[in-house]
Coordinates of C-alpha atoms and ligand atoms in Angstrom, one line a residue:
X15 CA 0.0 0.0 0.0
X16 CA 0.9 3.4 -1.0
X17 CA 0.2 4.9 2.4
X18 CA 0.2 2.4 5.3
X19 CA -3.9 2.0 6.8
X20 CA -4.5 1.1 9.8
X21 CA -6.4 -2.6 10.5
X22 CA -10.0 -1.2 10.5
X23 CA -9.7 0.8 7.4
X24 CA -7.7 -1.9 5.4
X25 CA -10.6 -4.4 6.7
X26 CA -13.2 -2.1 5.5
X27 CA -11.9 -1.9 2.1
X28 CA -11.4 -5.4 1.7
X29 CA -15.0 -6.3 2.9
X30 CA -16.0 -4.5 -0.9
X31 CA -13.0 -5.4 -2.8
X32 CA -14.8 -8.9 -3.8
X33 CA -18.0 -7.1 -4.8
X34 CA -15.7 -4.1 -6.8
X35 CA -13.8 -6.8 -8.4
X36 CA -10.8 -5.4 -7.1
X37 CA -8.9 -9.1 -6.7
X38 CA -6.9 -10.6 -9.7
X39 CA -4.7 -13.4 -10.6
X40 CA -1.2 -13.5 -11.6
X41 CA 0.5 -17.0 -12.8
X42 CA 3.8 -17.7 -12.5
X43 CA 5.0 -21.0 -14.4
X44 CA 7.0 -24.4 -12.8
X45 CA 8.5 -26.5 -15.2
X46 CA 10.4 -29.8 -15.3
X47 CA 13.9 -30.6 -14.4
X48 CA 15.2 -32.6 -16.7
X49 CA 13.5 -31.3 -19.4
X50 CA 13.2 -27.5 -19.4
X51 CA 9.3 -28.0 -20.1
X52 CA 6.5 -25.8 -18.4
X53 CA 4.5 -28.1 -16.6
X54 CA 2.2 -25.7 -14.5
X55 CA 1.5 -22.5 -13.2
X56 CA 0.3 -21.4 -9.4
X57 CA -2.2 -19.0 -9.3
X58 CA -1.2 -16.1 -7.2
X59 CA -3.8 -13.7 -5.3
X60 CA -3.4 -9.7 -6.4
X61 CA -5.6 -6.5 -5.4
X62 CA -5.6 -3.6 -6.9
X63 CA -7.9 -0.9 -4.8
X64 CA -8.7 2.0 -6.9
X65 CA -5.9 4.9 -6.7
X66 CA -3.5 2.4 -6.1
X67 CA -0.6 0.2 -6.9
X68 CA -0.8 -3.8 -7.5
X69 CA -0.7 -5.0 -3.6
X70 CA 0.6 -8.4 -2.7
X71 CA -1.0 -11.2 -1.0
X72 CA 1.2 -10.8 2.4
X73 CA -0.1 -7.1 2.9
X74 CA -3.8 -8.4 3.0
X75 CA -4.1 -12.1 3.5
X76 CA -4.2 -12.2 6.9
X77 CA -6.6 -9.3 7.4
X78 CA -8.8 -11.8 5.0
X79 CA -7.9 -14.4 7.4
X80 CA -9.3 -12.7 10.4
X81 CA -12.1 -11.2 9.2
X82 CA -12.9 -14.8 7.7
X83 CA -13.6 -13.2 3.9
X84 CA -10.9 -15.5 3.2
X85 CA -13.9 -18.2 2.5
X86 CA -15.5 -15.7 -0.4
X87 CA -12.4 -14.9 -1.8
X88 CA -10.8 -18.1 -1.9
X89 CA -14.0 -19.7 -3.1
X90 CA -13.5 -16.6 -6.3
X91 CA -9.3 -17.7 -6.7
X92 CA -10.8 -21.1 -7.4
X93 CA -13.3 -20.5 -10.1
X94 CA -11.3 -17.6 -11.6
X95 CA -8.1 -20.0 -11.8
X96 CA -9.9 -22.8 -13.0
X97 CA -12.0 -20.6 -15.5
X98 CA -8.2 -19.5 -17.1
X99 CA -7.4 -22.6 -17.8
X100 CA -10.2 -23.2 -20.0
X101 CA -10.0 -19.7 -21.8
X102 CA -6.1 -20.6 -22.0
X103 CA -6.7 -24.1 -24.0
X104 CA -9.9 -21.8 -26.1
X105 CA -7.0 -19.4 -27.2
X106 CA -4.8 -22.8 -27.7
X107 CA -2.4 -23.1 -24.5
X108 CA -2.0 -26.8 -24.0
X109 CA -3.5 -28.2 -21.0
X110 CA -0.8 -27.3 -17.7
X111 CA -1.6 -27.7 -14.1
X112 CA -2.9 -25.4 -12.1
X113 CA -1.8 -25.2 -8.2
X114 CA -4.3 -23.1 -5.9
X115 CA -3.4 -22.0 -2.6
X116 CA -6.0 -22.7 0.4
X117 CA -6.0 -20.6 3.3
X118 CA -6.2 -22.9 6.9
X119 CA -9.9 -21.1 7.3
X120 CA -10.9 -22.6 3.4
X121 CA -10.0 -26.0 5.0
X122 CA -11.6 -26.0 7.6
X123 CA -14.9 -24.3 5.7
X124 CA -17.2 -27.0 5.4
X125 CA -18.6 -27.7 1.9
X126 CA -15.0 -27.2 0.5
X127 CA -15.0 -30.4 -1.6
X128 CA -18.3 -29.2 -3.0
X129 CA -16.7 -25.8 -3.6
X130 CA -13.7 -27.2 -5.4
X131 CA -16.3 -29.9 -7.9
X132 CA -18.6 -27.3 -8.7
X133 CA -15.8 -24.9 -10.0
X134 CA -14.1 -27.7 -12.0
X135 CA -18.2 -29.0 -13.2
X136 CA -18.2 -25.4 -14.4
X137 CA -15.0 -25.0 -16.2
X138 CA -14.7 -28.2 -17.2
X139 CA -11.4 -28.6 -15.4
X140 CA -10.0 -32.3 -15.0
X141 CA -9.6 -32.9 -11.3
X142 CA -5.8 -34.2 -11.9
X143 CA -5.5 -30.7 -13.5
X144 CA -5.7 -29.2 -10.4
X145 CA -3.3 -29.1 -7.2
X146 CA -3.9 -27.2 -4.1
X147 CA -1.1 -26.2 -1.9
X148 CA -1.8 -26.1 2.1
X149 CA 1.1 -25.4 4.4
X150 CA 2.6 -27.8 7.5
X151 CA 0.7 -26.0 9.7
X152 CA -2.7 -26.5 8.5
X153 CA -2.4 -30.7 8.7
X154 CA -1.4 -30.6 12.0
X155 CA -4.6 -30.0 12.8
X156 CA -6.4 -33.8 13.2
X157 CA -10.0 -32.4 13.5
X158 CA -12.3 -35.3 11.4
X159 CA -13.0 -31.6 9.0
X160 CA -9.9 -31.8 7.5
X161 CA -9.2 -35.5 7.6
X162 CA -12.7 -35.2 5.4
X163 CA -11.9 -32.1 3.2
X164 CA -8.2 -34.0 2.3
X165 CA -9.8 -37.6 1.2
X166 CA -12.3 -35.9 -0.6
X167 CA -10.1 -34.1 -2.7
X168 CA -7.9 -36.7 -3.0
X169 CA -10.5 -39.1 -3.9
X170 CA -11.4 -36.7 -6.8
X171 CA -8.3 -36.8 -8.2
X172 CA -7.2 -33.2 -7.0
X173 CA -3.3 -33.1 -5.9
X174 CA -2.2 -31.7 -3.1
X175 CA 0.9 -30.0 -2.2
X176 CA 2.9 -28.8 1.0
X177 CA 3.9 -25.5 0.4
X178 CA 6.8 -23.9 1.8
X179 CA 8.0 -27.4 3.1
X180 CA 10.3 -27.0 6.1
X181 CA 9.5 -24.1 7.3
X182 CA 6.1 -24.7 9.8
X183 CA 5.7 -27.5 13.0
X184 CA 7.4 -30.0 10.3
X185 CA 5.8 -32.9 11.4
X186 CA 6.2 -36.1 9.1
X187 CA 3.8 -37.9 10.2
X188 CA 1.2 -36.2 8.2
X189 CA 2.8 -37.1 5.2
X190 CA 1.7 -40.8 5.9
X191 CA -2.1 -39.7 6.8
X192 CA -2.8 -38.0 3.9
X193 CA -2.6 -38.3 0.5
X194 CA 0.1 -35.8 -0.1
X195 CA 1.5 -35.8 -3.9
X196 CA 4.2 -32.7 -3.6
X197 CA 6.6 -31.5 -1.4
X198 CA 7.0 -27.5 -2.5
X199 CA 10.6 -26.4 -0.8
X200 CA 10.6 -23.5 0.8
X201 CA 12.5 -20.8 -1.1
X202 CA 14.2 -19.6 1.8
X203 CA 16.1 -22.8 1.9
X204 CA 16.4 -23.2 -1.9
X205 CA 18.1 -19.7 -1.8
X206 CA 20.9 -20.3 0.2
X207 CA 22.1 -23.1 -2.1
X208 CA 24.7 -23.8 -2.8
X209 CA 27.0 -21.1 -1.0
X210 CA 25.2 -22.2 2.2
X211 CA 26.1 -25.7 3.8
X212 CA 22.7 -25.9 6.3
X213 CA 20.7 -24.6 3.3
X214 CA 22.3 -27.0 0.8
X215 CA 22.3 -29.8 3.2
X216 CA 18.5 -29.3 4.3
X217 CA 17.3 -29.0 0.4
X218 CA 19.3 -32.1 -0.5
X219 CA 17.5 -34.1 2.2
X220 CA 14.2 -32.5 1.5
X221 CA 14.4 -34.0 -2.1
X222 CA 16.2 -37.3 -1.0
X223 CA 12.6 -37.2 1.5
X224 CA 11.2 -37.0 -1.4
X225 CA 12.5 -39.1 -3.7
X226 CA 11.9 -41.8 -1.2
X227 CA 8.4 -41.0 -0.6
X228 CA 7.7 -41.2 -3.9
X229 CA 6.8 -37.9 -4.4
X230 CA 7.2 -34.7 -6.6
X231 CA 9.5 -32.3 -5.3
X232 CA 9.3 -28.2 -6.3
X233 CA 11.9 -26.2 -5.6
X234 CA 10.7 -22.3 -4.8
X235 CA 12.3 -19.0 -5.3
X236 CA 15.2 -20.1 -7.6
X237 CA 16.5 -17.0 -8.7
X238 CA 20.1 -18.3 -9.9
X239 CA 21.7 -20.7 -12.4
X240 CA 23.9 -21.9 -9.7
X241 CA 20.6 -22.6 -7.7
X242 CA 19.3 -24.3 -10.4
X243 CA 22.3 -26.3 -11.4
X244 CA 22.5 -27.6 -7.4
X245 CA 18.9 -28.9 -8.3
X246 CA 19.3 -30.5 -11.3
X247 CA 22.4 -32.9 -9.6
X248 CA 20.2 -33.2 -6.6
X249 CA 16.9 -34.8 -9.7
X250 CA 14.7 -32.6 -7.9
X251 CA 12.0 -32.7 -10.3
X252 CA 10.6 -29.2 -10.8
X253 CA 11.7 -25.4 -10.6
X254 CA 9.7 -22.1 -9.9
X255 CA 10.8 -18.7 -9.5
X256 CA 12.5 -15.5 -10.9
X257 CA 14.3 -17.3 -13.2
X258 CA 11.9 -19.2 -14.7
X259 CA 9.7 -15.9 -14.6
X260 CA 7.6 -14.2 -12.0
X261 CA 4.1 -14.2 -11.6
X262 CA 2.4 -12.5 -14.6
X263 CA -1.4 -11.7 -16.0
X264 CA -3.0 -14.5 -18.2
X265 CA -2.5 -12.4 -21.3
X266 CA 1.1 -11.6 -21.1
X267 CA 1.1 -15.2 -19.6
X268 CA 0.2 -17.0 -22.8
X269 CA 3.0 -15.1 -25.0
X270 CA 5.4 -15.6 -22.6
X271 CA 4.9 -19.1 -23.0
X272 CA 4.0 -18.8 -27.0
X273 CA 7.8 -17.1 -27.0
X274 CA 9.7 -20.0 -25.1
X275 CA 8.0 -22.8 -26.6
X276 CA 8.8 -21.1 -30.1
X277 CA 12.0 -20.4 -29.8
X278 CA 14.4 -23.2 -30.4
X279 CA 17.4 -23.9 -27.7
X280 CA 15.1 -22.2 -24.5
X281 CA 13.8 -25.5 -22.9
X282 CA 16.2 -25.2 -20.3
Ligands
C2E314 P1 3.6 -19.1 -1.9 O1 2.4 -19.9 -2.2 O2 4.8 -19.8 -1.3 O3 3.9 -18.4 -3.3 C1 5.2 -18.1 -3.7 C2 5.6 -16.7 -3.4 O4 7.0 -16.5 -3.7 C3 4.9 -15.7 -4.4 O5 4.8 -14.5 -3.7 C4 5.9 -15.6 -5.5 O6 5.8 -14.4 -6.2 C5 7.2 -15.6 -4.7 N1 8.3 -16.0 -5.5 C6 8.3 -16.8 -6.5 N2 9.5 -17.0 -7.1 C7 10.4 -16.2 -6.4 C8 11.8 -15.9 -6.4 O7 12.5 -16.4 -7.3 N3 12.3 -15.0 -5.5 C9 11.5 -14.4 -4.6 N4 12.1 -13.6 -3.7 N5 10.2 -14.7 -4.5 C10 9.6 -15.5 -5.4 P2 3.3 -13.8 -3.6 O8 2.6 -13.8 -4.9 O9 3.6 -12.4 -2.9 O10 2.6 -14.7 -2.6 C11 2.9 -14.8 -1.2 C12 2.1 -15.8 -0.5 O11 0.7 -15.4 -0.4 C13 2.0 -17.2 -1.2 O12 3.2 -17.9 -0.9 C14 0.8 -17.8 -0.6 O13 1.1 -18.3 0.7 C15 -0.1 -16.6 -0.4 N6 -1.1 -16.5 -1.4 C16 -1.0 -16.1 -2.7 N7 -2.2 -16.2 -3.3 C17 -3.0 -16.8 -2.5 C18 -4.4 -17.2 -2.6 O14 -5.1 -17.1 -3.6 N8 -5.0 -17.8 -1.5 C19 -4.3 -18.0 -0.3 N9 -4.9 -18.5 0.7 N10 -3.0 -17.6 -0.2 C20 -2.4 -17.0 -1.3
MG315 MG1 2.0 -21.6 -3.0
MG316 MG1 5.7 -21.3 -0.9

C-alpha cells in the first residue's frame, strides 16, 4: 500500500473489494527438471484498490484471514483460476496444471469439496489438473473436518501439495495420513544453495525425502543458475521462481509461454 492503513480501514476496504472486483490473478509458471518444459502455473492472489498500486497477497491475507472473507475470496481464486485454464486451451495453450493455494480457514470451511467440484463441473477442469497447496501448519490440525476435506479431494483426483515445506511445525507424520503428492521447498532454503552448507544440506535431504516417498518435489524462489544447477544434480523434479519468470497476468502469460515454446534452444 501506498500509504500504510491502519487494520479497521484496510478491513473495510477489503470487505467491498470482492463485490468491486478489485482481486486478480497473476500465474507464474513451474517446469520440469530434466527437461526444461512448463508443466504448470500457481495462481497467485493480487488487489488492486482504486488509486493504487498492484498490492501483494502478504499485505492483506491475513486481514482476510481474520475477518474470515478469506472463504469468499478463496472460493473466487478457485473459479477464476480454473475458468483461465479453459480460456487458456480456447485461445490454444496446451493443457498445464494449475496449483491453488487454500487458506487454513478454506480447509476447515465446510462444503470445500463441494466448492472445489462445482468450480471444475463449471469450467470443465480435469480434477488431476488441479493441485492445491496447504502449508505444515494446516495438517497438524487432526479435526475429522480436514481428515474429510483432504480424502475428498484426493479421492477426486485433485493433488495436493505442501507449500513452503520446512518451514512450519514440520511434522512427518502427516505425510503418511494424507494423500500428499508434492513437497514445494521453501525458497528460503532453496536460496541459500549452494553457498550455504545448512541450506544446501536441508534441500538435498528434503528431495532425498522426497525421492523416497515417492513424491514430486518443487523447488521455490530459484533466482540463480547456480541454484538451479545444485537442483538438477540433486533430480529434484521441478523449478519455480524469478528465473523461470515471475508471476504474470493470463495475457502476457500465454505469449510468454508462446515465445519459449517457439523459440528453439530455450527449454532449459
Ligand atoms: P507461496 O504460495 O509460497 O507463493 C510463492 C511466493 O513466492 C509468491 O509471492 C511468489 O511471487 C514468490 N516468488 C516466486 N519466485 C520467487 C523468487 O525467485 N524469488 C522471490 N524472492 N520470491 C519468489 P506472492 O505472490 O507475494 O505470494 C505470497 C504468498 O501469499 C504465497 O506464498 C501464498 O502463501 C499466499 N497466497 C497467494 N495467493 C493466495 C491465494 O489465492 N490464497 C491464499 N490462501 N494464499 C495465497
Ligand atoms: Mg504456494
Ligand atoms: Mg511457498
Amino acid at each position: 500500500l501506498t500509504k500504510p492503513f491502519d487494520v479497521d480501514e484496510l478491513e473495510a476496504r477489503l470487505r467491498h473489494a470482492l463485490d468491486r472486483q478489485e482481486f486478480l490473478l497473476h500465474y507464474q509458471p513451474k517446469a520440469d527438471l530434466a527437461t526444461g518444459r512448463v508443466t504448470g502455473v500457481e495462481a497467485l492472489l493480487r488487489w488492486q484498490p482504486p488509486g493504487d498500486g498492484l498490492i501483494g497477497p502478504d499485505q492483506f491475507i491475513p486481514a482476510l484471514e481474520e475477518t474470515g472473507l478469506i472463504v469468499g475470496v478463496g472460493g473466487w481464486v478457485l473459479r477464476e483460476a480454473c475458468g483461465q485454464m479453459r480460456r487458456w486451451q480456447q485461445d490454444g495453450m496446451r493443457p498445464l496444471q494449475l496449483a491453488v493455494n487454500l487458506s487454513a480457514r478454506q480447509l476447515r470451511q465446510p462444503g470445500l469439496v463441494e466448492l472445489v467440484a462445482q468450480a471444475l463441473a463449471e469450467t470443465g477442469l480435469e480434477a488431476h489438473r488441479l493441485e492445491v497447496e496447504l502449508t505444515e501448519s494446516m495438517l497438524i490440525d487432526d479435526s475429522e473436518l480436514v481428515q474429510e476435506a483432504l480424502t475428498g479431494l484426493a479421492d477426486m483426483g485433485v493433488r495436493i501439495a505442501i507449500d513452503d515445506f520446512g518451514t512450519g511445525h514440520s511434522s512427518l507424520r502427516y505425510l503418511k495420513r494424507f494423500q500428499v503428492d508434492t513437497l514445494k521447498i521453501d525458497r528460503s532454503f532453496v536460496m541459500g544453495t549452494p553457498g550455504d552448507a545448512d541450506d544446501s544440506a536441508i534441500t538435498a535431504a528434503v528431495i532425498a525425502l522426497g525421492q523416497g516417498l515417492g513424491l514430486n518435489v518443487v523447488a521455490e524462489g530459484v533466482e540463480t543458475d547456480a541454484q538451479l544447477a545444485f537442483l538438477q544434480a540433486r533430480q529434484c523434479h521441478e523449478w519455480q521462481g524469478y528465473l523461470l519468470s515471475r508471476a504474470i497476468g493470463p495475457d502476457a502469460f500465454l505469449r510468454w509461454l508462446s515465445a519459449r515454446e517457439a523459440s528453439p534452444g530455450s527449454a532449459s
